[in-house]
N, CA, C and O atoms as a Tripos MOL2 file, in Angstrom:
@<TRIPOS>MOLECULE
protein
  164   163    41     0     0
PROTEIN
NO_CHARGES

@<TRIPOS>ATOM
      1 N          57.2510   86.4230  131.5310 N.3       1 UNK1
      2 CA         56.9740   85.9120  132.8760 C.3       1 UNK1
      3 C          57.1420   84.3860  132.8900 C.2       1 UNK1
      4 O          57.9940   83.6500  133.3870 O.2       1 UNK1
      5 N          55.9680   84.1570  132.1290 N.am      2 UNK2
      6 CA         56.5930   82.1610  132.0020 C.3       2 UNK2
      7 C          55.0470   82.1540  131.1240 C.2       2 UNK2
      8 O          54.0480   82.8630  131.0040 O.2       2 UNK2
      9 N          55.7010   80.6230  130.5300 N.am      3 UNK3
     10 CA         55.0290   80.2260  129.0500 C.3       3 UNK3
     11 C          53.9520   79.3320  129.8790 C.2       3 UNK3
     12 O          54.1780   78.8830  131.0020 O.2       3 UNK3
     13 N          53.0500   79.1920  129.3340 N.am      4 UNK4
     14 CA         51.2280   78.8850  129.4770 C.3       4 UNK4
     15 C          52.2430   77.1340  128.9250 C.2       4 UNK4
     16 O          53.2890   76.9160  128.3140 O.2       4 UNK4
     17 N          50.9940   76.1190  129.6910 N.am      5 UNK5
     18 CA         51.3870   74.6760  129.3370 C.3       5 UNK5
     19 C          49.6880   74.7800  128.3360 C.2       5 UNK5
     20 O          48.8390   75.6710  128.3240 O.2       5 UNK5
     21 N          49.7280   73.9550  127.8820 N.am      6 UNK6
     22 CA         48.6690   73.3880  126.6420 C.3       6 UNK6
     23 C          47.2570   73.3780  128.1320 C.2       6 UNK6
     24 O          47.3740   72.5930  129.0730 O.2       6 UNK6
     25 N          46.0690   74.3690  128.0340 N.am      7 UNK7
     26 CA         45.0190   73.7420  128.4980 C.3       7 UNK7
     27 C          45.2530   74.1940  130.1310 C.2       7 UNK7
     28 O          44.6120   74.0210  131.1680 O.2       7 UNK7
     29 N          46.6840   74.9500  129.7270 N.am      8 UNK8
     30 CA         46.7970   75.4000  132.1640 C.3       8 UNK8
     31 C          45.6810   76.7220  131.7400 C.2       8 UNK8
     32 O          44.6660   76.7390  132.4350 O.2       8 UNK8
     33 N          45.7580   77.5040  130.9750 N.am      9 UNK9
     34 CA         44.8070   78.7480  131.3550 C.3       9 UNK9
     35 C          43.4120   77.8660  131.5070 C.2       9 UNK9
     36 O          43.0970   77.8890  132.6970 O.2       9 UNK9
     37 N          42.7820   77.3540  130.9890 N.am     10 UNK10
     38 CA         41.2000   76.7050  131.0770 C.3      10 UNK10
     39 C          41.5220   76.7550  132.5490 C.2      10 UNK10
     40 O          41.2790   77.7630  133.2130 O.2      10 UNK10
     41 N          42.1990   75.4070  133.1840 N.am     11 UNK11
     42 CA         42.3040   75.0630  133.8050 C.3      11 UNK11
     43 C          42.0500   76.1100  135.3480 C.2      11 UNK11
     44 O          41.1540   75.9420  136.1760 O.2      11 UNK11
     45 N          43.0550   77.1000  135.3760 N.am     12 UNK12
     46 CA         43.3100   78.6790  135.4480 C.3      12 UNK12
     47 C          41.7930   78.8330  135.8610 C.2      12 UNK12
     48 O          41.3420   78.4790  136.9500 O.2      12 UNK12
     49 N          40.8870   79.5580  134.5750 N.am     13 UNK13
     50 CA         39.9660   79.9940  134.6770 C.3      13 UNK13
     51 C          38.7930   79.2540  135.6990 C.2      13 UNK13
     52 O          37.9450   79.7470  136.4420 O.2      13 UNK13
     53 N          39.2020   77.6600  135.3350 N.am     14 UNK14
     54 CA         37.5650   76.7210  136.5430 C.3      14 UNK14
     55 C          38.3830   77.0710  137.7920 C.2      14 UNK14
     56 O          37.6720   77.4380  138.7270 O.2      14 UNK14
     57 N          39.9230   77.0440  138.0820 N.am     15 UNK15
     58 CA         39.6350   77.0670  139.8120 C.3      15 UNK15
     59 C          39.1430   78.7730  140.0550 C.2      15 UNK15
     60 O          38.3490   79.0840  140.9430 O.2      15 UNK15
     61 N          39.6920   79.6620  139.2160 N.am     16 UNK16
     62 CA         39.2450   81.0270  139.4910 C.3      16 UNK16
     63 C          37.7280   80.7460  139.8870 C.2      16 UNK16
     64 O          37.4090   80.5500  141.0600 O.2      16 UNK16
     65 N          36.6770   80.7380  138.6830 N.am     17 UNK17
     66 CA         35.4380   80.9240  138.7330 C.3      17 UNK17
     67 C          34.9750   79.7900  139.8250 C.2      17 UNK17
     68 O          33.7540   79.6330  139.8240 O.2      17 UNK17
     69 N          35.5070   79.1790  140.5150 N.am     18 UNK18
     70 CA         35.1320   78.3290  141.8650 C.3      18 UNK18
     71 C          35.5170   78.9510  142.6870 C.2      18 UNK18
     72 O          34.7870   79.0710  143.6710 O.2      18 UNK18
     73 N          36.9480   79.6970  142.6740 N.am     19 UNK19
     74 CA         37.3810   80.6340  144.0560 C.3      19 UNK19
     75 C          36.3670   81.8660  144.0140 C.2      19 UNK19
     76 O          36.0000   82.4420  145.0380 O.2      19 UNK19
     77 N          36.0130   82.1590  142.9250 N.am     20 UNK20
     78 CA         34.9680   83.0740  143.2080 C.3      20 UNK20
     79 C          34.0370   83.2400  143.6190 C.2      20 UNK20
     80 O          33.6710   84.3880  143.8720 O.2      20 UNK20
     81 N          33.1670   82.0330  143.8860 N.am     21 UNK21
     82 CA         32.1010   81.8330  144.9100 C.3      21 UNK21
     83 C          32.9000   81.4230  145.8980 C.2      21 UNK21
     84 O          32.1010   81.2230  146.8140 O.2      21 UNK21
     85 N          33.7520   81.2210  146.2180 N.am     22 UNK22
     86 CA         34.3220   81.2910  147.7710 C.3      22 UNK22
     87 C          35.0840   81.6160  148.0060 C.2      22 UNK22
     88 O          35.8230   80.9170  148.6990 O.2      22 UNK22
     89 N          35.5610   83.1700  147.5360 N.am     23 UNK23
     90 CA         36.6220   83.9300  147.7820 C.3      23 UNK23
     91 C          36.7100   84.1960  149.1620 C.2      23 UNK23
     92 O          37.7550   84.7360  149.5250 O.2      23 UNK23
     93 N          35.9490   83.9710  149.9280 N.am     24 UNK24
     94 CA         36.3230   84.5820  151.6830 C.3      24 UNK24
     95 C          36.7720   83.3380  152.4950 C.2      24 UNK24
     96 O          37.1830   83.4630  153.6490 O.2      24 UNK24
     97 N          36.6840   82.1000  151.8540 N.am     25 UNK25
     98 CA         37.4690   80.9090  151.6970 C.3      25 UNK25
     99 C          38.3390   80.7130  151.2330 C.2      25 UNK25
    100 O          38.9890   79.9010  151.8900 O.2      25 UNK25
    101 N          38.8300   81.0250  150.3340 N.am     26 UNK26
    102 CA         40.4210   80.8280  149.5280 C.3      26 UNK26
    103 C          40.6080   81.9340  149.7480 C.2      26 UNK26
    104 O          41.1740   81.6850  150.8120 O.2      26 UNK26
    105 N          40.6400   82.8650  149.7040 N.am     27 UNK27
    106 CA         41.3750   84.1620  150.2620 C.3      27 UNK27
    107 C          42.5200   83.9680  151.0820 C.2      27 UNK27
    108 O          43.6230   84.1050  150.5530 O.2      27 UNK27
    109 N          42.4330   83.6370  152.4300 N.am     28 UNK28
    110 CA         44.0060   83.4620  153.1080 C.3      28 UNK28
    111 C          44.7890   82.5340  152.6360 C.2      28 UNK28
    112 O          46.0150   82.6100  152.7140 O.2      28 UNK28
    113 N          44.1310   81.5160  152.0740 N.am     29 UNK29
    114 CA         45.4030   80.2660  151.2780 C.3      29 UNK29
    115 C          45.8800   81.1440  149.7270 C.2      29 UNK29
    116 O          46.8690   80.7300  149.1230 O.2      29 UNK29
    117 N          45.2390   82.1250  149.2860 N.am     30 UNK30
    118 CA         45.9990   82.3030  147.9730 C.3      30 UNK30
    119 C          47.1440   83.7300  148.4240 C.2      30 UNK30
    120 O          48.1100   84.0990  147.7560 O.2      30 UNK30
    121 N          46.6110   84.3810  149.8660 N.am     31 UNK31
    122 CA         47.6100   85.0700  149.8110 C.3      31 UNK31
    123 C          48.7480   84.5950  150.2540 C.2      31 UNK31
    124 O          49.6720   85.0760  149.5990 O.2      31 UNK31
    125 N          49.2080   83.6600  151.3010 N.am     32 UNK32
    126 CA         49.9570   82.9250  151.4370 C.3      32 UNK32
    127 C          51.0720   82.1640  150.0080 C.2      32 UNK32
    128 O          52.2790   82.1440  149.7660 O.2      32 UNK32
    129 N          49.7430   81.5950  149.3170 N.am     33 UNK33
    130 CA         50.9560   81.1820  148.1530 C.3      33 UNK33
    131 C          51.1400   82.0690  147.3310 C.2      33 UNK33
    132 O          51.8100   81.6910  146.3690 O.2      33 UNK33
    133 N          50.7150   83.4530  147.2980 N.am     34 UNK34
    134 CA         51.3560   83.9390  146.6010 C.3      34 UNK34
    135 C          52.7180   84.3200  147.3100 C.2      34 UNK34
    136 O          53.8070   84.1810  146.7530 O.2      34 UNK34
    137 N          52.5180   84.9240  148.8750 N.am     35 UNK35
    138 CA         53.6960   85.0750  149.6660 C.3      35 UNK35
    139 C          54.6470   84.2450  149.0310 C.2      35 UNK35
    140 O          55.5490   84.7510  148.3630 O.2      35 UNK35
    141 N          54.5320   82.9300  149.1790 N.am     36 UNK36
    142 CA         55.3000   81.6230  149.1940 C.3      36 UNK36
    143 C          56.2410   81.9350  147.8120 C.2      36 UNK36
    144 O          57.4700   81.9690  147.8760 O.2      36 UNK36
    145 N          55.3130   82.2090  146.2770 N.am     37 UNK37
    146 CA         56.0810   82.4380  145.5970 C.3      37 UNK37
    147 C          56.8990   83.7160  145.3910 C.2      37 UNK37
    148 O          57.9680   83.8810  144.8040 O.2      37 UNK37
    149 N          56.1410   84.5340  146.0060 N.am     38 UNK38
    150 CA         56.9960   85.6830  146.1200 C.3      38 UNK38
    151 C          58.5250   85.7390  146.6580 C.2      38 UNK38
    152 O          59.4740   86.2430  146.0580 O.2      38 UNK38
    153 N          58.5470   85.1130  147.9160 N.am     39 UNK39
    154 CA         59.5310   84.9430  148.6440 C.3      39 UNK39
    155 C          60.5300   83.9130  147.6460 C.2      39 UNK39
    156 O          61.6510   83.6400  148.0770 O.2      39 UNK39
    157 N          60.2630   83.5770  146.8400 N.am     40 UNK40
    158 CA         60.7990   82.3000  146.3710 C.3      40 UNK40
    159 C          61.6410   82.4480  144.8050 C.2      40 UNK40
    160 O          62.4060   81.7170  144.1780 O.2      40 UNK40
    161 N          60.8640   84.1970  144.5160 N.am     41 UNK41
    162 CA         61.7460   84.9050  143.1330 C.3      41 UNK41
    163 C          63.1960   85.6550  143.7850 C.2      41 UNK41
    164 O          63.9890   86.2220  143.0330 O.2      41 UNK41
@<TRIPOS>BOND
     1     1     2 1
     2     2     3 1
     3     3     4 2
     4     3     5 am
     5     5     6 1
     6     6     7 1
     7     7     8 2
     8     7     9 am
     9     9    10 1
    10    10    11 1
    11    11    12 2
    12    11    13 am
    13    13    14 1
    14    14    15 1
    15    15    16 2
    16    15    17 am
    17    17    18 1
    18    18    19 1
    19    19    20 2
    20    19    21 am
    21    21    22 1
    22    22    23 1
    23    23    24 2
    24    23    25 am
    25    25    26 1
    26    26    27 1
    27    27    28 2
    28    27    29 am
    29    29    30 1
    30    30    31 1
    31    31    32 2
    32    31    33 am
    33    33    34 1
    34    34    35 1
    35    35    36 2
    36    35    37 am
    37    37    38 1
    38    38    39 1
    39    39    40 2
    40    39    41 am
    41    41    42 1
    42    42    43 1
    43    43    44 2
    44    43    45 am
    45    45    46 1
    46    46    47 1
    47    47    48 2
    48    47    49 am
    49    49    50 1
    50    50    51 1
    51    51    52 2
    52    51    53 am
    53    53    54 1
    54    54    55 1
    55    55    56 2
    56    55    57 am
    57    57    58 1
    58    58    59 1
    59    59    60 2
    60    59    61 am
    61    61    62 1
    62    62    63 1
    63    63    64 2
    64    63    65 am
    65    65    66 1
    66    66    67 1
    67    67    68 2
    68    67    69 am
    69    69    70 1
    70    70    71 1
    71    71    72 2
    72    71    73 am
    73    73    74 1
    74    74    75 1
    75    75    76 2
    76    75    77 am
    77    77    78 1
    78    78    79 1
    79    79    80 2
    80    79    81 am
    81    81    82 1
    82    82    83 1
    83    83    84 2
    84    83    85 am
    85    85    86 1
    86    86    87 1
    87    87    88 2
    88    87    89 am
    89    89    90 1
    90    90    91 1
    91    91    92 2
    92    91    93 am
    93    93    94 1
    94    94    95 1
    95    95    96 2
    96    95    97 am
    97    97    98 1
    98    98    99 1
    99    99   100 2
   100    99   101 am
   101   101   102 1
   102   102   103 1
   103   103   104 2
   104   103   105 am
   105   105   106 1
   106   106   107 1
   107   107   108 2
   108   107   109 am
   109   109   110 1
   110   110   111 1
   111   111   112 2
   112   111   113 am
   113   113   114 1
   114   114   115 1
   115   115   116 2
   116   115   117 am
   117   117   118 1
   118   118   119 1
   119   119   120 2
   120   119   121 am
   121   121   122 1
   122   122   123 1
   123   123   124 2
   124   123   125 am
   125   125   126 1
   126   126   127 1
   127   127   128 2
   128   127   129 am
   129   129   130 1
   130   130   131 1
   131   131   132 2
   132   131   133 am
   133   133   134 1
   134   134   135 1
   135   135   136 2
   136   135   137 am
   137   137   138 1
   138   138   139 1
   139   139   140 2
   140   139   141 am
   141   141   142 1
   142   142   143 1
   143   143   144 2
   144   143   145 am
   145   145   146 1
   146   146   147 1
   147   147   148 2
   148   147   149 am
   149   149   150 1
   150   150   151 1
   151   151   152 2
   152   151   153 am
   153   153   154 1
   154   154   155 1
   155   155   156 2
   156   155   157 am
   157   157   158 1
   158   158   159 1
   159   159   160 2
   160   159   161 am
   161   161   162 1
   162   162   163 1
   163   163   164 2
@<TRIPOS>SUBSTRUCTURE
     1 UNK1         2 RESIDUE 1 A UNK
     2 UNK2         6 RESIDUE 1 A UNK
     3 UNK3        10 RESIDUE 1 A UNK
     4 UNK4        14 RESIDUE 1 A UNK
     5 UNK5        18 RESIDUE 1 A UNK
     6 UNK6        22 RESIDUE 1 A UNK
     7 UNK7        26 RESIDUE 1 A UNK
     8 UNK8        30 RESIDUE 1 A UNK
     9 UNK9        34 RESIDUE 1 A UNK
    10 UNK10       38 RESIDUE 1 A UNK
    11 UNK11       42 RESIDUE 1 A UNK
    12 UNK12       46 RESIDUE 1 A UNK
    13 UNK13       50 RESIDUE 1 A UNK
    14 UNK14       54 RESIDUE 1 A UNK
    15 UNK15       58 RESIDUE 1 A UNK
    16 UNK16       62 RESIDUE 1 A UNK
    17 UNK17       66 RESIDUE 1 A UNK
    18 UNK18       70 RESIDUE 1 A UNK
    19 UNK19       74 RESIDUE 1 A UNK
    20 UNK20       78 RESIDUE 1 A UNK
    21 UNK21       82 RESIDUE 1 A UNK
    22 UNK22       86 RESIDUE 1 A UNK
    23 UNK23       90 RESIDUE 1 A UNK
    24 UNK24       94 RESIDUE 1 A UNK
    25 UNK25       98 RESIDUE 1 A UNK
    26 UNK26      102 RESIDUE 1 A UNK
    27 UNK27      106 RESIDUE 1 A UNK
    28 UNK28      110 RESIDUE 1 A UNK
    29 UNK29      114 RESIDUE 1 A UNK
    30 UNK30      118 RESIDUE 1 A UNK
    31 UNK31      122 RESIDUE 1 A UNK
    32 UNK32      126 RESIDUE 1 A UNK
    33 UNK33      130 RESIDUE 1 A UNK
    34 UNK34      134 RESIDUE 1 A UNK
    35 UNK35      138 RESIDUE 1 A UNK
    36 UNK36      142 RESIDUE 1 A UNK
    37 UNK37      146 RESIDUE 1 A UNK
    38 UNK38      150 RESIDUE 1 A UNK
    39 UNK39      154 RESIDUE 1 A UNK
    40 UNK40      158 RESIDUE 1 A UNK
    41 UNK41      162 RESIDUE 1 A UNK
């Protein structure tokens, strides 16, 4: 799929465990970028 940069998974994991207390907040912006990258493979 694609290679991890030094320290992106940590990174990864704090915005997760922050979107997770406000998943009904980031919810429409992450489906969007995922759209975004979707559209974009």
């Amino acid at each position: 799929m694609y290679k991890y940069l030094p320290g992106l998974d940590i990174i990864i994991l704090k915005i997760l465990l922050i979107a997770k207390e406000k998943i009904g907040f980031f919810l429409p912006f992450i489906l969007i970028v995922i759209n975004a990258v979707i559209l974009q493979n």
